[in-house]
Every structure is written in structure tokens, then in C-alpha cells.
Amino acid sequence: MFVTDTLLHRLKRGCETMAYPKGPPPALPERHGGALKVDSGHCVVDCRTCVPACPTDAITRMEGLPVNLDLGRCVFCSACVQACPAQAITQTGDHQMAVTRREDLLLGNPGNEQVRLATALDEKLRKLFGRSLRLRQVSAGGCNACEADTNVLGTIGWDLSRFGIQFVASPRHADGLFVTGPVTHAMVLALQKTYDAVPDPKIVIATGVCAISGGPFAGHPQVNNGVAAILPVDLFIPGCPPHPLTILDGLLRMLGRLETKIGRIP
């Protein structure tokens, strides 16, 4: 009787998995400002109001030039947005932020005011991983926020497995690593051994500001300021933590399953 009631309940509720990417993406929460944008034309020369406001030194400025914002170090606290008197730094509300190259997260110069979105893997790797991608997640000293948002992708509303993407227990069964955390010294050997255990060819994904640059721990003697100091990285997904939609967008974009958004630089 219990099994029958459960099945009937599920049938009444219908399909709860979102249509995205075939349909529109779910709306981001109001407090989630999405990707930041730097408008160099609005940036007041020699104004440094936003620089001390940033808690992670993600904003720098050379004399006579617009500010430079490193989304790979940004914790998206929006302190710079509130501090800027000219509104040169704004929140776009856009969930798309994943990039292929670390330097594509550096914003500020004319023509480089928004994120250059990730491009797809080469044809050979897309044939290998495009329909079946297995990832081993490694928490390299993270606070569990990025891990928690990643776990959301396995729920019924997101159903990551419908794209052929799954997380596996053993690196020997994986196609690559999904790394979170600033890579503490205690995790370096474990991370390297896990990477070595993944069969070639393999990919590495750095997820969250800590995994990209060390985040709020950057420069601390007990961390390595991100994954790239240890392993070659194929995809950078910024955020603190990244929204599940940002993570999913990055994974699908890497696999060539999404078209580049109009107006963005591929």
C-alpha cells in the first residue's frame, strides 16, 4: 500500500526537473547579483574608492587607468558596487561566468569589461566526454559551500545525470577532477595522487574562488592559492560559492552543449 501511495503521489506531481537548457534558466535569487561588469568609460580617473572596499584584493588600479577587477579573486560581496560613486562596477544578474583561461576573469580594460565565456573542448575530447562525463570531486580544504551547491545538481529539480554527467567515488573510474578549496598543503599530495589515478586523457575543473586563487585565504602560508599551482586546469568556475546554475552552465559549455550567448566574447 505504501509503495502504491508513493507512486500515485509522484504521478500527481508530474515532472519536476527544470527544462533548462531547452527552456529558460531559473531566475537567480534577488540577493545573488550574478557576474560583475566593469565600465571603463564610467570609471573616474584616479578615484580609488573601490580598491580598499574589496576584502580579497580583487580590485587593483594603476595611475591614470580604469580599475581592474579579478573575478577569480572576487567573493561577490558587492562592496565595490556600493562603494563606486560613478557606478562603473555593476552587477549584471547573469549566471554565466565559467571560463577556459584564468586571464579571462580579469576585467577592466576596454574590450574586456565582461567575462569571456568558456569555449568547448577540442573535437577529440568532446567525442570522448560529450555524452558521458565522470568526475571525481576533491575538496582540497574548502568550507563545504561549493560542495553543497554542487550537490544541488544531483537533486530532482536539476538532475545532472540527464546530461550524462555524474560524480564517481573512484578516480580510476573518472574522466577528470572537480576541485574545490584553496588546496592546503595537507591536501597537495592527495590531490596529486588522485589526479595521477585518473586515466588519460583527463580534465581538471577549478570550482569557486578558493580553487581559482585561494580566495580569502590567498597568500596564507598554509595554502597554495588554488588548483593551477598544482595541476593544469581546463575550466574555471568563479563564485563564493558558485550558484548551481553557474556550475551547470560551465560544464555544459565545456562539453559544447551550449551556444555562446549573443553579445559575449566566446
Coordinates of C-alpha atoms in Angstrom, one line a residue:
M1 CA 0.0 0.0 0.0
F2 CA 2.8 2.4 0.9
V3 CA 4.5 1.8 -2.5
T4 CA 1.3 2.4 -4.3
D5 CA 0.7 5.7 -2.5
T6 CA 4.2 6.8 -3.2
L7 CA 3.9 6.1 -6.9
L8 CA 0.5 7.9 -7.1
H9 CA 1.9 10.9 -5.3
R10 CA 4.8 11.1 -7.7
L11 CA 2.5 10.8 -10.8
K12 CA 0.3 13.6 -9.5
R13 CA 3.3 16.0 -9.0
G14 CA 4.5 15.3 -12.6
C15 CA 7.9 16.2 -13.9
E16 CA 9.8 18.5 -11.5
T17 CA 13.1 18.7 -13.4
M18 CA 13.6 22.1 -15.0
A19 CA 13.6 22.4 -18.7
Y20 CA 16.9 24.3 -18.9
P21 CA 18.8 24.4 -21.2
K22 CA 16.0 23.7 -23.7
G23 CA 13.9 26.2 -21.8
P24 CA 14.8 29.5 -20.0
P25 CA 17.1 29.2 -17.0
P26 CA 15.6 29.5 -13.5
A27 CA 15.8 33.0 -12.0
L28 CA 18.7 33.8 -9.7
P29 CA 17.8 34.8 -6.1
E30 CA 17.4 38.6 -5.7
R31 CA 20.4 38.7 -3.4
H32 CA 22.6 36.9 -6.0
G33 CA 24.0 39.7 -8.2
G34 CA 25.5 37.4 -10.8
A35 CA 28.6 38.3 -12.8
L36 CA 30.1 41.8 -12.3
K37 CA 30.8 44.2 -15.1
V38 CA 33.4 47.0 -15.3
D39 CA 32.5 50.0 -17.4
S40 CA 35.9 51.6 -18.1
G41 CA 34.1 54.7 -19.7
H42 CA 32.4 55.5 -16.4
C43 CA 35.5 54.8 -14.2
V44 CA 36.7 58.1 -12.8
V45 CA 40.4 58.7 -13.3
D46 CA 42.4 58.3 -10.1
C47 CA 39.4 57.5 -8.0
R48 CA 40.3 54.6 -5.7
T49 CA 37.2 54.3 -3.6
C50 CA 36.5 50.7 -4.6
V51 CA 40.0 49.4 -4.0
P52 CA 40.1 49.5 -0.2
A53 CA 36.5 48.3 -0.1
C54 CA 37.4 44.9 -1.6
P55 CA 38.2 42.3 1.2
T56 CA 40.2 40.0 -1.1
D57 CA 42.2 42.5 -3.1
A58 CA 40.4 41.5 -6.2
I59 CA 40.4 45.2 -7.4
T60 CA 43.6 47.0 -8.4
R61 CA 44.3 50.2 -10.1
M62 CA 47.3 51.8 -11.9
E63 CA 47.5 55.6 -12.0
G64 CA 45.5 57.1 -14.9
L65 CA 43.9 53.7 -15.9
P66 CA 40.5 52.2 -15.1
V67 CA 40.2 49.7 -12.3
N68 CA 41.0 46.1 -12.9
L69 CA 38.7 43.5 -11.3
D70 CA 39.7 39.9 -10.9
L71 CA 36.6 37.7 -10.8
G72 CA 38.9 34.8 -9.9
R73 CA 39.6 36.5 -6.5
C74 CA 36.1 38.1 -6.1
V75 CA 33.8 36.8 -3.3
F76 CA 30.8 38.7 -4.8
C77 CA 30.2 40.6 -1.6
S78 CA 29.1 43.7 -3.8
A79 CA 31.1 46.1 -1.5
C80 CA 32.8 47.6 -4.6
V81 CA 29.4 48.1 -6.3
Q82 CA 28.2 50.0 -3.3
A83 CA 31.4 52.0 -2.9
C84 CA 31.8 53.1 -6.5
P85 CA 30.4 56.7 -6.9
A86 CA 30.3 56.5 -10.7
Q87 CA 28.6 53.1 -10.8
A88 CA 31.5 51.8 -13.0
I89 CA 31.2 48.4 -11.4
T90 CA 27.8 46.9 -11.7
Q91 CA 26.0 43.6 -11.1
T92 CA 24.6 42.0 -14.3
G93 CA 22.4 39.3 -12.8
D94 CA 24.0 36.9 -15.3
H95 CA 24.8 33.4 -14.1
Q96 CA 27.3 32.7 -16.9
M97 CA 30.8 33.1 -15.6
A98 CA 32.8 30.0 -16.4
V99 CA 36.0 30.5 -18.4
T100 CA 38.6 28.4 -20.1
R101 CA 41.6 30.6 -19.3
R102 CA 42.5 32.2 -15.9
E103 CA 43.2 35.5 -17.6
D104 CA 39.7 35.7 -19.0
L105 CA 38.5 36.5 -15.4
L106 CA 40.4 39.8 -15.4
L107 CA 38.1 42.7 -16.2
G108 CA 38.6 46.4 -16.7
N109 CA 40.4 47.3 -19.9
P110 CA 38.3 48.5 -22.8
G111 CA 37.0 45.4 -24.8
N112 CA 37.5 43.2 -21.7
E113 CA 34.7 44.5 -19.5
Q114 CA 32.8 41.3 -19.2
V115 CA 33.7 37.7 -18.7
R116 CA 35.0 35.9 -21.8
L117 CA 32.9 32.7 -21.5
A118 CA 34.5 29.2 -21.8
T119 CA 34.9 27.6 -25.1
A120 CA 34.2 23.9 -25.8
L121 CA 36.9 21.2 -25.5
D122 CA 38.6 20.2 -28.7
E123 CA 36.7 17.7 -31.0
K124 CA 38.6 14.7 -29.8
L125 CA 37.8 15.3 -26.1
R126 CA 34.2 16.2 -26.9
K127 CA 33.7 12.8 -28.6
L128 CA 35.1 11.1 -25.5
F129 CA 33.4 13.1 -22.8
G130 CA 30.5 14.9 -24.6
R131 CA 27.8 12.3 -23.8
S132 CA 29.4 10.6 -20.8
L133 CA 31.5 12.6 -18.3
R134 CA 32.5 11.1 -15.0
L135 CA 34.1 13.4 -12.4
R136 CA 35.8 12.8 -9.1
Q137 CA 35.2 15.6 -6.6
V138 CA 38.1 16.7 -4.4
S139 CA 37.6 19.0 -1.5
A140 CA 41.1 20.5 -1.1
G141 CA 40.5 22.4 2.1
G142 CA 37.2 24.0 1.2
C143 CA 34.5 25.3 3.6
N144 CA 31.8 23.0 2.0
A145 CA 29.8 25.8 0.4
C146 CA 30.9 25.0 -3.1
E147 CA 30.4 21.3 -2.4
A148 CA 26.9 22.0 -1.1
D149 CA 25.9 23.9 -4.2
T150 CA 27.4 21.2 -6.4
N151 CA 25.3 18.6 -4.6
V152 CA 22.2 20.5 -5.6
L153 CA 22.8 19.5 -9.1
G154 CA 22.0 15.9 -8.2
T155 CA 18.5 16.7 -6.9
I156 CA 15.4 16.0 -8.9
G157 CA 15.0 19.6 -9.9
W158 CA 18.3 19.7 -11.7
D159 CA 19.1 16.1 -12.5
L160 CA 22.7 16.5 -13.7
S161 CA 22.8 12.8 -14.8
R162 CA 20.4 13.6 -17.7
F163 CA 23.3 15.3 -19.4
G164 CA 25.5 12.2 -18.9
I165 CA 27.5 13.9 -16.2
Q166 CA 28.0 12.0 -12.9
F167 CA 30.3 12.2 -9.9
V168 CA 32.0 8.9 -9.1
A169 CA 33.8 7.5 -6.0
S170 CA 37.0 6.4 -7.6
P171 CA 39.4 8.5 -9.7
R172 CA 40.1 5.3 -11.7
H173 CA 36.5 5.5 -12.9
A174 CA 36.7 9.2 -13.6
D175 CA 37.4 11.4 -16.7
G176 CA 38.6 14.3 -14.6
L177 CA 38.7 16.1 -11.3
F178 CA 36.2 18.7 -9.9
V179 CA 38.3 20.5 -7.3
T180 CA 37.1 22.9 -4.6
G181 CA 39.0 24.7 -1.9
P182 CA 42.3 26.6 -1.8
V183 CA 44.5 23.5 -1.8
T184 CA 46.0 23.4 1.6
H185 CA 49.5 21.9 2.0
A186 CA 47.9 18.9 3.7
M187 CA 45.9 18.2 0.5
V188 CA 48.6 18.6 -2.1
L189 CA 49.8 15.0 -2.1
A190 CA 46.3 13.7 -2.0
L191 CA 45.2 15.9 -4.9
Q192 CA 48.3 14.9 -7.0
K193 CA 47.7 11.2 -6.3
T194 CA 44.0 11.5 -7.2
Y195 CA 45.0 13.3 -10.4
D196 CA 47.6 10.6 -11.3
A197 CA 45.0 7.9 -10.7
V198 CA 42.6 9.3 -13.4
P199 CA 43.3 7.7 -16.8
D200 CA 44.4 9.8 -19.7
P201 CA 43.1 11.9 -21.3
K202 CA 41.7 13.9 -18.3
I203 CA 40.4 17.3 -17.4
V204 CA 40.5 19.5 -14.3
I205 CA 37.8 21.9 -13.2
A206 CA 38.6 24.6 -10.5
T207 CA 35.3 25.5 -8.8
G208 CA 34.9 28.5 -6.6
V209 CA 37.1 31.4 -5.7
C210 CA 39.3 29.4 -3.4
A211 CA 40.1 26.8 -6.0
I212 CA 40.9 29.5 -8.6
S213 CA 43.0 31.9 -6.5
G214 CA 42.9 31.0 -2.8
G215 CA 40.0 33.4 -2.2
P216 CA 40.0 34.9 1.2
F217 CA 43.0 32.7 2.1
A218 CA 45.2 33.9 -0.7
G219 CA 48.7 34.4 0.4
H220 CA 48.4 32.4 3.6
P221 CA 51.4 30.2 4.2
Q222 CA 49.3 27.1 4.5
V223 CA 47.6 27.2 1.1
N224 CA 48.7 27.0 -2.5
N225 CA 46.4 29.8 -3.8
G226 CA 44.3 27.4 -6.0
V227 CA 44.5 24.4 -8.2
A228 CA 46.5 25.8 -11.0
A229 CA 49.6 25.9 -8.8
I230 CA 49.5 22.1 -8.7
L231 CA 47.6 20.9 -11.8
P232 CA 46.7 22.1 -15.3
V233 CA 43.2 23.5 -15.2
D234 CA 40.7 23.2 -18.1
L235 CA 37.7 25.1 -16.7
F236 CA 37.5 27.9 -14.1
I237 CA 34.1 28.4 -12.4
P238 CA 34.1 31.6 -10.2
G239 CA 31.8 32.3 -7.3
C240 CA 31.8 32.1 -3.5
P241 CA 30.2 29.7 -3.8
P242 CA 29.1 29.5 -7.5
H243 CA 25.4 29.1 -8.0
P244 CA 24.4 25.6 -9.2
L245 CA 23.3 27.3 -12.4
T246 CA 26.7 28.7 -12.9
I247 CA 28.3 25.3 -12.4
L248 CA 25.9 23.6 -14.8
D249 CA 26.4 26.3 -17.4
G250 CA 30.2 25.9 -17.2
L251 CA 30.1 22.1 -17.5
L252 CA 27.7 22.2 -20.5
R253 CA 29.7 25.0 -22.2
M254 CA 32.9 23.0 -21.8
L255 CA 31.2 20.0 -23.5
G256 CA 29.9 22.1 -26.3
R257 CA 26.3 21.7 -25.2
L258 CA 25.5 25.4 -25.1
E259 CA 25.7 28.1 -27.7
T260 CA 27.7 31.2 -26.7
K261 CA 25.4 34.0 -25.6
I262 CA 24.9 36.8 -28.0
G263 CA 26.9 39.8 -27.0
R264 CA 29.5 37.8 -25.2
I265 CA 33.0 37.1 -26.4
P266 CA 33.5 33.4 -27.0

